[in-house]
Amino acid sequence: MVIPTVIDRFIRQAISQVLSPICEKEFSESSFGFRPRRNAHQALCQAQSHINPGYSYAVDIDLERFFDTVSQGKLMEILSRRIADGRVLSLIHRYLRSGVAVGRKYESSETGVPQGSPLSPLLSNIICLTNLTKS
């Protein structure tokens, strides 16, 4: 893994803080993962509120290796429909393509979003939202 500089982390956090309030308006009230002011306890309470009137099932999804398999092209396509500023899109694209270090060798990253970044959880929710609303 390539460790981002303090400036890189600062920029990623800034992008996340600007995009999050915009995107939050579009996310499902039933979605709790990686969302501000939402947690697992609230998800359980909501599931219980659906069970009480007679529903029998609740769905908890943990997508294995999700961050590693996100299509960067699809994600950039989705973002380009929501973000008009090409400079922001360029920053996000460069961030996605930043690559990883394997041993002493650099490898480019053509799929996935870097884990541990403040922007990755928001980007993962954006791509999930779009995939769910198209079905």
C-alpha positions as CSV (number, residue, x, y, z in Angstrom):
1,M,0.0,0.0,0.0
2,V,1.2,3.5,-0.8
3,I,0.9,5.7,2.2
4,P,-0.6,9.1,1.2
5,T,1.0,12.3,2.4
6,V,-0.7,14.5,5.0
7,I,-1.7,16.9,2.1
8,D,-3.2,14.0,0.2
9,R,-5.3,12.9,3.2
10,F,-6.3,16.5,3.8
11,I,-7.6,16.9,0.2
12,R,-9.4,13.6,0.3
13,Q,-11.1,14.6,3.6
14,A,-12.1,18.0,2.2
15,I,-13.6,16.4,-0.9
16,S,-15.5,14.0,1.3
17,Q,-16.8,16.8,3.5
18,V,-18.1,18.7,0.5
19,L,-19.7,15.8,-1.3
20,S,-21.2,14.0,1.7
21,P,-24.0,16.4,2.4
22,I,-24.9,16.5,-1.3
23,C,-25.0,12.8,-1.7
24,E,-26.6,12.0,1.7
25,K,-29.9,13.5,0.4
26,E,-30.0,10.7,-2.2
27,F,-29.1,7.7,0.0
28,S,-31.7,5.3,1.4
29,E,-33.0,5.8,4.9
30,S,-32.5,2.1,5.3
31,S,-28.8,2.3,4.6
32,F,-26.5,2.5,7.6
33,G,-23.0,1.6,6.5
34,F,-20.3,4.3,6.4
35,R,-22.9,7.0,7.0
36,P,-22.5,10.0,9.2
37,R,-24.6,9.9,12.4
38,R,-25.6,6.3,11.7
39,N,-24.5,3.1,13.4
40,A,-25.2,-0.6,13.8
41,H,-27.4,0.0,16.8
42,Q,-29.7,2.2,14.8
43,A,-29.8,-0.4,12.0
44,L,-30.9,-3.0,14.6
45,C,-33.6,-0.7,16.0
46,Q,-35.0,-0.1,12.5
47,A,-35.0,-3.9,11.8
48,Q,-36.9,-4.4,15.0
49,S,-39.4,-1.8,14.0
50,H,-40.1,-3.8,10.8
51,I,-40.3,-7.1,12.7
52,N,-42.9,-5.9,15.2
53,P,-45.6,-5.3,12.5
54,G,-45.0,-8.8,11.0
55,Y,-42.2,-8.7,8.6
56,S,-40.0,-11.8,8.8
57,Y,-36.7,-10.9,7.2
58,A,-34.0,-8.3,7.5
59,V,-31.0,-8.1,5.2
60,D,-27.4,-7.4,6.4
61,I,-25.0,-7.3,3.6
62,D,-21.2,-7.4,3.9
63,L,-19.7,-7.5,0.4
64,E,-16.4,-9.4,0.6
65,R,-13.5,-7.5,-1.1
66,F,-15.9,-4.7,-2.2
67,F,-13.4,-1.9,-2.0
68,D,-10.9,-3.9,-4.0
69,T,-13.4,-4.6,-6.9
70,V,-15.2,-1.3,-7.5
71,S,-15.1,-0.3,-11.2
72,Q,-13.2,3.0,-11.3
73,G,-14.6,3.7,-14.8
74,K,-18.2,3.2,-13.7
75,L,-17.6,5.2,-10.5
76,M,-16.1,8.1,-12.5
77,E,-19.1,8.0,-14.9
78,I,-21.5,8.2,-12.0
79,L,-19.5,11.1,-10.4
80,S,-19.4,13.0,-13.7
81,R,-23.2,13.1,-13.7
82,R,-23.2,14.6,-10.2
83,I,-20.1,16.8,-10.2
84,A,-19.7,19.7,-12.7
85,D,-16.2,20.8,-11.6
86,G,-13.7,18.9,-13.7
87,R,-10.9,19.7,-11.3
88,V,-12.6,17.8,-8.5
89,L,-13.3,14.9,-10.9
90,S,-9.6,14.9,-11.9
91,L,-8.5,14.9,-8.2
92,I,-10.8,11.9,-7.5
93,H,-9.6,10.1,-10.6
94,R,-5.9,10.6,-9.7
95,Y,-6.7,9.5,-6.1
96,L,-8.3,6.3,-7.5
97,R,-5.3,5.6,-9.8
98,S,-2.7,6.3,-7.1
99,G,-1.7,2.6,-7.0
100,V,-0.1,0.4,-4.4
101,A,3.4,-0.7,-3.5
102,V,4.0,-4.4,-3.5
103,G,7.3,-5.0,-1.8
104,R,9.5,-2.4,-3.5
105,K,7.6,-2.4,-6.7
106,Y,4.8,0.1,-7.6
107,E,1.6,-1.3,-9.3
108,S,-1.0,0.9,-10.8
109,S,-4.6,0.4,-9.6
110,E,-7.2,0.1,-12.3
111,T,-10.0,-1.2,-10.1
112,G,-11.0,-0.6,-6.5
113,V,-10.9,2.3,-4.1
114,P,-8.1,2.6,-1.6
115,Q,-9.0,1.3,1.8
116,G,-8.5,3.5,4.8
117,S,-9.1,6.7,3.0
118,P,-11.7,9.2,4.3
119,L,-13.2,9.4,0.8
120,S,-13.5,5.7,0.0
121,P,-16.6,5.0,2.2
122,L,-18.5,7.8,0.5
123,L,-17.5,6.6,-2.9
124,S,-18.6,3.1,-2.1
125,N,-22.0,4.3,-1.0
126,I,-22.3,6.4,-4.2
127,I,-21.7,3.4,-6.4
128,C,-24.0,1.2,-4.4
129,L,-26.8,3.8,-4.5
130,T,-26.5,4.0,-8.3
131,N,-26.4,0.2,-8.8
132,L,-29.5,-0.3,-6.5
133,T,-31.6,2.5,-8.0
134,K,-31.1,1.2,-11.6
135,S,-32.5,-2.3,-10.8
